[in-house]
Amino acid sequence: MNGRAMKQSLLILMTSLVVQAPMFAESVSSKSYHKRIELLTYLRELEPVVKNFRGEDPEGKPTELNAPEGKEGFRMKKYNEAKRIYQEGLQYHFEGNYSSAYQRFLECQLGIEKMTEELSQLYILRAEEMMKTAMERKNPNNHMDKALLDISIEYGKGSYFRQDVMDIPREAPFSRRMYDPKEAHYSYNKYDIEKNLELGYKHLGLAKEARANALKVEKNLEKHQKLQPNHRKYRIDLYFGAINLARDSKANAINIYKLKYPYDNYYLNNSQAKSETLKDENGAPVEGQPVKVDGVTYDFTKNPYIKYDNRMQAMFDVRVPEDYRVDHADVRGRVYDLDSNNMVFMKYDQERKKALNVPAKPAAGSTSNPQQ
């Protein structure tokens, strides 16, 4: 091939590449379509998170779930703003104005990125607090309550309790039991308690790592580079990863509470809704006290919404401290306040509510609010 023919061939090749280039570029309509679906997924995942942790109102007070505009929590306000921008993008998208739609979707994406960055930090802090609290004694006045380290020391296979007290053969009823039978669960549950501690902190470490990696994205760009939509998507996915890993850590802390305090839900089995009668250090009986769930005490055995199994809703599970029951519901993707309205106060079953003599719901602020 002579030089003239080679030049013509190169010219034809370059022309064909220039013509085909737009074929490989994604159209604005396609970008708008994919971003619409992506953001809808994020908003759906954020909904229970924001409803459980709405934040304070402008005056720094706890907020109700359906608070009027201007009184909602700061996280709920940001979430509603993101939804408003997303809705504007939808309108433009369905009108066929894909350029304006895509710009609105990018604004919504930026808002979601900022929300997930803050929420991931909140989740990590709450998970860390729950793990630390679960390791300690819940009730310092109860001599049967044990810290996690004490359980590891006192109830292992080589411990005094196992070797000289629990595992020693005896002839009943002539030989007296040398331990309280309610103490034995520490020995049975020791391995599971320790394993949940291990997994809880493992998940917490992974959550911190995911969030740190998200924060590094901008630092790893070149000086001339700016954050692109694909960078923001990557960061949001990492923030959601941190949130879900922190949820796993919270679930491990909740499991520790359930394993350490299996008898705290005794109130659900008696019509007076009282906690179990215990004995003090001198062996004298201590009368159980009525248990309140979200400020309400009545015969919970007749509540048709209670299920006595591992699907029990968070507000009824007093093995978990009250401040963390919203986290207990959130771990399952539930909204704590909605469950409380439906299952404790029977908001949508007024006749059943009257039949069971359920007291009126306490006014907002009259009881402790677990929200941040």
mmCIF file of C-alpha atoms in Angstrom:
data_model
loop_
_atom_site.group_PDB
_atom_site.id
_atom_site.type_symbol
_atom_site.label_atom_id
_atom_site.label_comp_id
_atom_site.label_asym_id
_atom_site.label_seq_id
_atom_site.Cartn_x
_atom_site.Cartn_y
_atom_site.Cartn_z
ATOM 1 C CA MET A 1 0.000 0.000 0.000
ATOM 2 C CA ASN A 2 1.486 3.358 -1.079
ATOM 3 C CA GLY A 3 1.525 6.437 1.113
ATOM 4 C CA ARG A 4 -1.513 8.029 -0.572
ATOM 5 C CA ALA A 5 -3.670 4.949 -0.058
ATOM 6 C CA MET A 6 -2.582 4.690 3.599
ATOM 7 C CA LYS A 7 -3.535 8.312 4.253
ATOM 8 C CA GLN A 8 -6.958 7.736 2.691
ATOM 9 C CA SER A 9 -7.491 4.648 4.847
ATOM 10 C CA LEU A 10 -6.532 6.538 8.006
ATOM 11 C CA LEU A 11 -8.839 9.394 7.048
ATOM 12 C CA ILE A 12 -11.768 7.001 6.536
ATOM 13 C CA LEU A 13 -11.057 5.297 9.874
ATOM 14 C CA MET A 14 -10.899 8.591 11.781
ATOM 15 C CA THR A 15 -14.110 9.810 10.113
ATOM 16 C CA SER A 16 -15.950 6.629 11.079
ATOM 17 C CA LEU A 17 -14.784 6.932 14.684
ATOM 18 C CA VAL A 18 -15.976 10.524 14.897
ATOM 19 C CA VAL A 19 -19.354 9.529 13.499
ATOM 20 C CA GLN A 20 -19.716 6.597 15.901
ATOM 21 C CA ALA A 21 -18.605 8.520 19.023
ATOM 22 C CA PRO A 22 -22.087 9.832 19.886
ATOM 23 C CA MET A 23 -23.374 6.269 19.681
ATOM 24 C CA PHE A 24 -21.245 5.321 22.677
ATOM 25 C CA ALA A 25 -22.149 8.378 24.792
ATOM 26 C CA GLU A 26 -25.106 7.916 27.125
ATOM 27 C CA SER A 27 -28.016 10.165 26.272
ATOM 28 C CA VAL A 28 -29.442 12.622 28.793
ATOM 29 C CA SER A 29 -32.759 10.769 28.754
ATOM 30 C CA SER A 30 -30.979 7.535 29.695
ATOM 31 C CA LYS A 31 -29.033 9.285 32.461
ATOM 32 C CA SER A 32 -32.260 10.777 33.806
ATOM 33 C CA TYR A 33 -34.015 7.404 33.678
ATOM 34 C CA HIS A 34 -31.289 5.523 35.581
ATOM 35 C CA LYS A 35 -30.804 8.311 38.130
ATOM 36 C CA ARG A 36 -34.560 8.358 38.779
ATOM 37 C CA ILE A 37 -34.574 4.672 39.706
ATOM 38 C CA GLU A 38 -31.369 4.959 41.736
ATOM 39 C CA LEU A 39 -32.656 7.855 43.846
ATOM 40 C CA LEU A 40 -36.025 6.219 44.431
ATOM 41 C CA THR A 41 -34.197 3.230 45.908
ATOM 42 C CA TYR A 42 -32.227 5.513 48.218
ATOM 43 C CA LEU A 43 -35.303 7.449 49.353
ATOM 44 C CA ARG A 44 -37.153 4.227 50.093
ATOM 45 C CA GLU A 45 -34.244 2.935 52.190
ATOM 46 C CA LEU A 46 -33.940 6.242 54.029
ATOM 47 C CA GLU A 47 -37.615 6.466 55.007
ATOM 48 C CA PRO A 48 -37.604 4.250 58.148
ATOM 49 C CA VAL A 49 -34.195 5.624 59.132
ATOM 50 C CA VAL A 50 -35.370 9.238 59.092
ATOM 51 C CA LYS A 51 -38.717 8.440 60.729
ATOM 52 C CA ASN A 52 -36.969 6.694 63.625
ATOM 53 C CA PHE A 53 -34.286 9.381 64.057
ATOM 54 C CA ARG A 54 -36.061 12.569 63.063
ATOM 55 C CA GLY A 55 -33.842 14.888 65.082
ATOM 56 C CA GLU A 56 -34.890 17.932 67.129
ATOM 57 C CA ASP A 57 -37.083 20.793 65.974
ATOM 58 C CA PRO A 58 -35.672 24.356 65.551
ATOM 59 C CA GLU A 59 -36.116 24.904 69.292
ATOM 60 C CA GLY A 60 -34.112 21.795 70.164
ATOM 61 C CA LYS A 61 -37.142 19.781 71.332
ATOM 62 C CA PRO A 62 -38.035 16.180 70.397
ATOM 63 C CA THR A 63 -40.489 15.933 67.517
ATOM 64 C CA GLU A 64 -43.517 13.801 66.752
ATOM 65 C CA LEU A 65 -43.697 11.613 63.672
ATOM 66 C CA ASN A 66 -46.346 13.713 61.897
ATOM 67 C CA ALA A 67 -45.262 17.117 63.174
ATOM 68 C CA PRO A 68 -46.497 20.145 61.166
ATOM 69 C CA GLU A 69 -44.190 21.951 58.777
ATOM 70 C CA GLY A 70 -41.637 24.013 60.648
ATOM 71 C CA LYS A 71 -41.884 21.760 63.713
ATOM 72 C CA GLU A 72 -40.452 18.603 62.155
ATOM 73 C CA GLY A 73 -37.000 17.344 63.108
ATOM 74 C CA PHE A 74 -34.023 18.618 61.151
ATOM 75 C CA ARG A 75 -33.422 15.224 59.503
ATOM 76 C CA MET A 76 -37.061 14.918 58.503
ATOM 77 C CA LYS A 77 -36.884 18.429 57.047
ATOM 78 C CA LYS A 78 -33.871 17.509 54.902
ATOM 79 C CA TYR A 79 -35.563 14.293 53.800
ATOM 80 C CA ASN A 80 -38.735 16.149 52.787
ATOM 81 C CA GLU A 81 -36.628 18.667 50.853
ATOM 82 C CA ALA A 82 -34.884 15.844 48.979
ATOM 83 C CA LYS A 83 -38.288 14.350 48.132
ATOM 84 C CA ARG A 84 -39.527 17.728 46.872
ATOM 85 C CA ILE A 85 -36.541 18.134 44.548
ATOM 86 C CA TYR A 86 -36.924 14.554 43.362
ATOM 87 C CA GLN A 87 -40.588 15.178 42.584
ATOM 88 C CA GLU A 88 -39.678 18.236 40.490
ATOM 89 C CA GLY A 89 -37.230 16.041 38.601
ATOM 90 C CA LEU A 90 -39.975 13.502 37.977
ATOM 91 C CA GLN A 91 -42.222 16.186 36.508
ATOM 92 C CA TYR A 92 -39.510 17.346 34.126
ATOM 93 C CA HIS A 93 -38.662 13.749 33.236
ATOM 94 C CA PHE A 94 -42.207 12.818 32.269
ATOM 95 C CA GLU A 95 -42.563 16.080 30.325
ATOM 96 C CA GLY A 96 -39.588 15.021 28.239
ATOM 97 C CA ASN A 97 -37.345 17.817 29.566
ATOM 98 C CA TYR A 98 -34.575 15.374 30.428
ATOM 99 C CA SER A 99 -31.844 17.974 30.864
ATOM 100 C CA SER A 100 -33.737 19.828 33.634
ATOM 101 C CA ALA A 101 -34.847 16.524 35.157
ATOM 102 C CA TYR A 102 -31.276 15.267 35.354
ATOM 103 C CA GLN A 103 -30.138 18.488 37.018
ATOM 104 C CA ARG A 104 -32.875 18.133 39.664
ATOM 105 C CA PHE A 105 -31.928 14.502 40.246
ATOM 106 C CA LEU A 106 -28.298 15.526 40.772
ATOM 107 C CA GLU A 107 -29.438 18.098 43.379
ATOM 108 C CA CYS A 108 -31.425 15.364 45.126
ATOM 109 C CA GLN A 109 -28.402 13.070 45.017
ATOM 110 C CA LEU A 110 -26.274 15.746 46.702
ATOM 111 C CA GLY A 111 -28.854 16.121 49.485
ATOM 112 C CA ILE A 112 -28.992 12.349 50.021
ATOM 113 C CA GLU A 113 -25.206 12.204 50.171
ATOM 114 C CA LYS A 114 -25.108 14.795 52.957
ATOM 115 C CA MET A 115 -27.903 13.042 54.868
ATOM 116 C CA THR A 116 -26.293 9.607 54.687
ATOM 117 C CA GLU A 117 -22.935 11.051 55.734
ATOM 118 C CA GLU A 118 -24.468 12.449 58.938
ATOM 119 C CA LEU A 119 -26.703 9.447 59.569
ATOM 120 C CA SER A 120 -23.852 6.964 59.174
ATOM 121 C CA GLN A 121 -21.962 8.790 61.910
ATOM 122 C CA LEU A 122 -25.062 8.768 64.157
ATOM 123 C CA TYR A 123 -25.540 5.034 63.635
ATOM 124 C CA ILE A 124 -21.899 4.267 64.406
ATOM 125 C CA LEU A 125 -22.009 6.318 67.615
ATOM 126 C CA ARG A 126 -25.263 4.705 68.786
ATOM 127 C CA ALA A 127 -23.989 1.204 67.957
ATOM 128 C CA GLU A 128 -20.799 1.865 69.916
ATOM 129 C CA GLU A 129 -22.806 3.183 72.869
ATOM 130 C CA MET A 130 -25.148 0.167 72.795
ATOM 131 C CA MET A 131 -22.259 -2.307 72.717
ATOM 132 C CA LYS A 132 -20.546 -0.628 75.671
ATOM 133 C CA THR A 133 -23.782 -0.472 77.663
ATOM 134 C CA ALA A 134 -24.675 -4.103 76.902
ATOM 135 C CA MET A 135 -21.341 -5.205 78.387
ATOM 136 C CA GLU A 136 -22.142 -3.594 81.731
ATOM 137 C CA ARG A 137 -24.831 -4.308 84.334
ATOM 138 C CA LYS A 138 -28.280 -2.995 83.471
ATOM 139 C CA ASN A 139 -29.485 -2.836 87.079
ATOM 140 C CA PRO A 140 -26.696 -2.196 89.630
ATOM 141 C CA ASN A 141 -29.157 -2.888 92.479
ATOM 142 C CA ASN A 142 -29.776 -6.456 91.319
ATOM 143 C CA HIS A 143 -27.103 -8.805 92.648
ATOM 144 C CA MET A 144 -28.013 -11.337 89.949
ATOM 145 C CA ASP A 145 -27.154 -8.865 87.206
ATOM 146 C CA LYS A 146 -23.699 -9.534 85.757
ATOM 147 C CA ALA A 147 -21.325 -7.598 83.537
ATOM 148 C CA LEU A 148 -20.103 -9.454 80.470
ATOM 149 C CA LEU A 149 -16.556 -9.827 81.758
ATOM 150 C CA ASP A 150 -17.859 -11.279 85.035
ATOM 151 C CA ILE A 151 -19.872 -13.834 83.046
ATOM 152 C CA SER A 152 -16.734 -14.873 81.151
ATOM 153 C CA ILE A 153 -14.764 -15.239 84.371
ATOM 154 C CA GLU A 154 -17.363 -16.836 86.650
ATOM 155 C CA TYR A 155 -19.286 -19.190 84.334
ATOM 156 C CA GLY A 156 -16.694 -20.777 82.051
ATOM 157 C CA LYS A 157 -15.802 -24.470 82.088
ATOM 158 C CA GLY A 158 -12.873 -23.942 84.427
ATOM 159 C CA SER A 159 -14.707 -21.638 86.821
ATOM 160 C CA TYR A 160 -15.689 -22.343 90.417
ATOM 161 C CA PHE A 161 -19.393 -22.162 89.534
ATOM 162 C CA ARG A 162 -19.118 -24.885 86.897
ATOM 163 C CA GLN A 163 -16.633 -27.189 88.636
ATOM 164 C CA ASP A 164 -17.659 -27.015 92.276
ATOM 165 C CA VAL A 165 -21.276 -25.856 92.186
ATOM 166 C CA MET A 166 -23.246 -26.537 89.034
ATOM 167 C CA ASP A 167 -21.605 -29.690 87.633
ATOM 168 C CA ILE A 168 -21.175 -31.509 90.953
ATOM 169 C CA PRO A 169 -23.585 -34.496 91.199
ATOM 170 C CA ARG A 170 -26.145 -34.347 93.995
ATOM 171 C CA GLU A 171 -29.027 -36.450 95.251
ATOM 172 C CA ALA A 172 -32.227 -34.426 95.297
ATOM 173 C CA PRO A 173 -34.041 -33.609 97.521
ATOM 174 C CA PHE A 174 -31.535 -34.670 100.200
ATOM 175 C CA SER A 175 -28.744 -32.513 98.763
ATOM 176 C CA ARG A 176 -29.517 -28.840 98.465
ATOM 177 C CA ARG A 177 -28.866 -27.002 95.213
ATOM 178 C CA MET A 178 -25.904 -24.691 95.792
ATOM 179 C CA TYR A 179 -26.911 -22.051 93.262
ATOM 180 C CA ASP A 180 -29.949 -20.092 92.149
ATOM 181 C CA PRO A 181 -31.451 -21.858 89.113
ATOM 182 C CA LYS A 182 -31.954 -18.483 87.452
ATOM 183 C CA GLU A 183 -28.202 -18.029 87.546
ATOM 184 C CA ALA A 184 -27.613 -21.046 85.336
ATOM 185 C CA HIS A 185 -28.551 -19.221 82.119
ATOM 186 C CA TYR A 186 -25.286 -17.286 82.317
ATOM 187 C CA SER A 187 -23.432 -20.565 81.981
ATOM 188 C CA TYR A 188 -25.632 -21.840 79.155
ATOM 189 C CA ASN A 189 -25.499 -18.543 77.260
ATOM 190 C CA LYS A 190 -21.858 -17.669 77.951
ATOM 191 C CA TYR A 191 -20.541 -18.644 74.525
ATOM 192 C CA ASP A 192 -23.373 -16.888 72.657
ATOM 193 C CA ILE A 193 -22.913 -13.726 74.723
ATOM 194 C CA GLU A 194 -19.173 -13.654 73.999
ATOM 195 C CA LYS A 195 -19.749 -14.399 70.299
ATOM 196 C CA ASN A 196 -22.189 -11.515 69.998
ATOM 197 C CA LEU A 197 -19.612 -9.261 71.631
ATOM 198 C CA GLU A 198 -17.015 -10.367 69.073
ATOM 199 C CA LEU A 199 -19.357 -9.941 66.096
ATOM 200 C CA GLY A 200 -20.736 -6.645 67.390
ATOM 201 C CA TYR A 201 -17.340 -5.003 67.477
ATOM 202 C CA LYS A 202 -16.358 -6.632 64.176
ATOM 203 C CA HIS A 203 -19.404 -5.104 62.490
ATOM 204 C CA LEU A 204 -18.706 -1.780 64.206
ATOM 205 C CA GLY A 205 -15.129 -1.774 62.889
ATOM 206 C CA LEU A 206 -16.328 -2.536 59.357
ATOM 207 C CA ALA A 207 -18.901 0.268 59.592
ATOM 208 C CA LYS A 208 -16.196 2.764 60.596
ATOM 209 C CA GLU A 209 -13.989 1.536 57.752
ATOM 210 C CA ALA A 210 -16.786 1.904 55.181
ATOM 211 C CA ARG A 211 -17.490 5.463 56.309
ATOM 212 C CA ALA A 212 -13.793 6.354 56.290
ATOM 213 C CA ASN A 213 -13.480 5.030 52.729
ATOM 214 C CA ALA A 214 -16.426 7.182 51.669
ATOM 215 C CA LEU A 215 -14.793 10.282 53.121
ATOM 216 C CA LYS A 216 -11.542 9.514 51.280
ATOM 217 C CA VAL A 217 -13.134 9.617 47.809
ATOM 218 C CA GLU A 218 -12.747 13.384 47.429
ATOM 219 C CA LYS A 219 -9.202 13.349 48.815
ATOM 220 C CA ASN A 220 -8.109 10.766 46.243
ATOM 221 C CA LEU A 221 -9.114 12.941 43.264
ATOM 222 C CA GLU A 222 -6.560 14.876 41.258
ATOM 223 C CA LYS A 223 -6.426 18.646 41.678
ATOM 224 C CA HIS A 224 -8.180 19.250 38.366
ATOM 225 C CA GLN A 225 -10.898 16.680 39.112
ATOM 226 C CA LYS A 226 -14.278 17.333 40.701
ATOM 227 C CA LEU A 227 -16.765 14.937 42.266
ATOM 228 C CA GLN A 228 -18.867 13.371 39.530
ATOM 229 C CA PRO A 229 -22.302 11.715 39.939
ATOM 230 C CA ASN A 230 -20.662 8.279 39.869
ATOM 231 C CA HIS A 231 -18.350 9.363 42.710
ATOM 232 C CA ARG A 232 -21.325 10.512 44.767
ATOM 233 C CA LYS A 233 -23.148 7.255 44.082
ATOM 234 C CA TYR A 234 -20.101 5.339 45.302
ATOM 235 C CA ARG A 235 -19.987 7.421 48.492
ATOM 236 C CA ILE A 236 -23.712 7.025 49.176
ATOM 237 C CA ASP A 237 -23.427 3.254 48.754
ATOM 238 C CA LEU A 238 -20.573 3.221 51.272
ATOM 239 C CA TYR A 239 -22.569 5.347 53.732
ATOM 240 C CA PHE A 240 -25.517 2.958 53.460
ATOM 241 C CA GLY A 241 -23.058 0.113 53.966
ATOM 242 C CA ALA A 242 -21.859 1.785 57.170
ATOM 243 C CA ILE A 243 -25.465 2.256 58.337
ATOM 244 C CA ASN A 244 -26.337 -1.395 57.730
ATOM 245 C CA LEU A 245 -23.158 -2.651 59.385
ATOM 246 C CA ALA A 246 -23.904 -0.428 62.393
ATOM 247 C CA ARG A 247 -27.372 -1.988 62.443
ATOM 248 C CA ASP A 248 -25.727 -5.421 62.578
ATOM 249 C CA SER A 249 -23.656 -4.224 65.533
ATOM 250 C CA LYS A 250 -26.819 -2.956 67.242
ATOM 251 C CA ALA A 251 -28.453 -6.339 66.631
ATOM 252 C CA ASN A 252 -25.538 -8.028 68.409
ATOM 253 C CA ALA A 253 -25.919 -5.658 71.373
ATOM 254 C CA ILE A 254 -29.652 -6.446 71.483
ATOM 255 C CA ASN A 255 -28.852 -10.173 71.444
ATOM 256 C CA ILE A 256 -26.569 -9.672 74.444
ATOM 257 C CA TYR A 257 -29.431 -8.025 76.348
ATOM 258 C CA LYS A 258 -31.781 -10.864 75.426
ATOM 259 C CA LEU A 259 -29.291 -13.510 76.554
ATOM 260 C CA LYS A 260 -28.398 -11.734 79.807
ATOM 261 C CA TYR A 261 -31.957 -10.862 80.920
ATOM 262 C CA PRO A 262 -34.325 -13.640 79.771
ATOM 263 C CA TYR A 263 -36.676 -13.125 82.761
ATOM 264 C CA ASP A 264 -37.339 -9.394 82.286
ATOM 265 C CA ASN A 265 -40.332 -10.046 80.020
ATOM 266 C CA TYR A 266 -42.173 -11.892 82.794
ATOM 267 C CA TYR A 267 -44.673 -9.005 82.946
ATOM 268 C CA LEU A 268 -46.210 -10.122 79.651
ATOM 269 C CA ASN A 269 -47.420 -13.353 81.242
ATOM 270 C CA ASN A 270 -49.431 -11.960 84.155
ATOM 271 C CA SER A 271 -52.580 -9.868 84.166
ATOM 272 C CA GLN A 272 -51.153 -7.292 86.593
ATOM 273 C CA ALA A 273 -48.269 -6.531 84.189
ATOM 274 C CA LYS A 274 -45.808 -6.759 87.083
ATOM 275 C CA SER A 275 -42.175 -7.689 86.899
ATOM 276 C CA GLU A 276 -41.116 -10.904 88.579
ATOM 277 C CA THR A 277 -40.931 -11.157 92.372
ATOM 278 C CA LEU A 278 -37.269 -11.469 93.345
ATOM 279 C CA LYS A 279 -35.301 -12.021 96.524
ATOM 280 C CA ASP A 280 -32.858 -9.542 97.942
ATOM 281 C CA GLU A 281 -29.408 -10.397 99.310
ATOM 282 C CA ASN A 282 -30.978 -11.479 102.607
ATOM 283 C CA GLY A 283 -33.470 -13.801 100.928
ATOM 284 C CA ALA A 284 -36.491 -11.579 101.576
ATOM 285 C CA PRO A 285 -39.013 -11.397 98.693
ATOM 286 C CA VAL A 286 -39.171 -8.125 96.769
ATOM 287 C CA GLU A 287 -42.545 -7.488 95.147
ATOM 288 C CA GLY A 288 -42.480 -6.898 91.412
ATOM 289 C CA GLN A 289 -43.441 -3.482 90.079
ATOM 290 C CA PRO A 290 -45.902 -2.732 87.252
ATOM 291 C CA VAL A 291 -44.082 -2.352 83.935
ATOM 292 C CA LYS A 292 -44.915 0.566 81.658
ATOM 293 C CA VAL A 293 -44.566 0.341 77.899
ATOM 294 C CA ASP A 294 -44.427 3.812 76.337
ATOM 295 C CA GLY A 295 -46.117 5.145 79.465
ATOM 296 C CA VAL A 296 -48.964 2.596 79.392
ATOM 297 C CA THR A 297 -49.694 -0.218 81.852
ATOM 298 C CA TYR A 298 -52.543 -2.670 81.383
ATOM 299 C CA ASP A 299 -53.140 -6.389 80.907
ATOM 300 C CA PHE A 300 -50.697 -7.069 78.070
ATOM 301 C CA THR A 301 -51.695 -10.747 77.969
ATOM 302 C CA LYS A 302 -54.912 -9.655 76.230
ATOM 303 C CA ASN A 303 -53.226 -7.428 73.663
ATOM 304 C CA PRO A 304 -53.949 -9.105 70.302
ATOM 305 C CA TYR A 305 -50.841 -7.560 68.722
ATOM 306 C CA ILE A 306 -48.293 -9.290 70.997
ATOM 307 C CA LYS A 307 -46.510 -12.337 69.646
ATOM 308 C CA TYR A 308 -44.536 -14.453 72.135
ATOM 309 C CA ASP A 309 -41.629 -15.363 69.886
ATOM 310 C CA ASN A 310 -38.588 -13.821 68.254
ATOM 311 C CA ARG A 311 -40.841 -11.550 66.147
ATOM 312 C CA MET A 312 -41.899 -9.624 69.255
ATOM 313 C CA GLN A 313 -42.038 -5.919 68.546
ATOM 314 C CA ALA A 314 -39.472 -3.693 70.193
ATOM 315 C CA MET A 315 -41.797 -1.737 72.494
ATOM 316 C CA PHE A 316 -42.796 -4.915 74.378
ATOM 317 C CA ASP A 317 -39.250 -6.231 74.825
ATOM 318 C CA VAL A 318 -38.144 -4.660 78.116
ATOM 319 C CA ARG A 319 -35.015 -6.802 78.169
ATOM 320 C CA VAL A 320 -33.651 -3.970 76.046
ATOM 321 C CA PRO A 321 -33.330 -0.580 77.823
ATOM 322 C CA GLU A 322 -35.963 1.958 76.833
ATOM 323 C CA ASP A 323 -33.485 4.332 75.185
ATOM 324 C CA TYR A 324 -32.532 1.636 72.666
ATOM 325 C CA ARG A 325 -35.931 0.240 71.737
ATOM 326 C CA VAL A 326 -36.123 2.606 68.769
ATOM 327 C CA ASP A 327 -32.866 1.009 67.578
ATOM 328 C CA HIS A 328 -34.377 -2.425 68.225
ATOM 329 C CA ALA A 329 -37.234 -1.569 65.841
ATOM 330 C CA ASP A 330 -34.937 0.121 63.331
ATOM 331 C CA VAL A 331 -32.724 -2.966 63.042
ATOM 332 C CA ARG A 332 -35.733 -4.742 61.516
ATOM 333 C CA GLY A 333 -36.605 -1.830 59.260
ATOM 334 C CA ARG A 334 -39.628 -0.981 61.425
ATOM 335 C CA VAL A 335 -40.783 2.506 62.460
ATOM 336 C CA TYR A 336 -40.987 2.510 66.255
ATOM 337 C CA ASP A 337 -43.703 5.160 66.596
ATOM 338 C CA LEU A 338 -45.983 3.486 64.059
ATOM 339 C CA ASP A 339 -45.676 0.149 65.856
ATOM 340 C CA SER A 340 -46.322 1.863 69.177
ATOM 341 C CA ASN A 341 -49.478 3.519 67.877
ATOM 342 C CA ASN A 342 -50.811 0.344 66.307
ATOM 343 C CA MET A 343 -49.820 -2.224 68.909
ATOM 344 C CA VAL A 344 -49.807 -0.419 72.248
ATOM 345 C CA PHE A 345 -52.424 2.267 71.771
ATOM 346 C CA MET A 346 -54.383 0.468 69.013
ATOM 347 C CA LYS A 347 -54.846 3.664 67.056
ATOM 348 C CA TYR A 348 -56.909 1.998 64.345
ATOM 349 C CA ASP A 349 -58.934 -0.354 66.573
ATOM 350 C CA GLN A 350 -60.879 1.940 68.881
ATOM 351 C CA GLU A 351 -63.437 -0.677 69.920
ATOM 352 C CA ARG A 352 -60.735 -3.115 70.980
ATOM 353 C CA LYS A 353 -58.971 -0.281 72.762
ATOM 354 C CA LYS A 354 -62.106 0.435 74.834
ATOM 355 C CA ALA A 355 -62.671 -3.261 75.563
ATOM 356 C CA LEU A 356 -59.161 -3.635 76.975
ATOM 357 C CA ASN A 357 -59.371 -0.359 78.913
ATOM 358 C CA VAL A 358 -56.220 1.057 77.323
ATOM 359 C CA PRO A 359 -55.249 4.429 78.848
ATOM 360 C CA ALA A 360 -54.896 7.485 76.640
ATOM 361 C CA LYS A 361 -51.513 8.036 75.037
ATOM 362 C CA PRO A 362 -49.290 10.299 77.168
ATOM 363 C CA ALA A 363 -48.742 13.808 75.848
ATOM 364 C CA ALA A 364 -45.533 14.421 73.920
ATOM 365 C CA GLY A 365 -42.647 15.195 76.240
ATOM 366 C CA SER A 366 -44.266 13.621 79.322
ATOM 367 C CA THR A 367 -42.170 10.454 78.958
ATOM 368 C CA SER A 368 -38.594 9.918 77.923
ATOM 369 C CA ASN A 369 -38.080 10.132 74.164
ATOM 370 C CA PRO A 370 -35.342 7.836 72.783
ATOM 371 C CA GLN A 371 -34.660 9.933 69.708
ATOM 372 C CA GLN A 372 -31.480 11.836 69.080
#
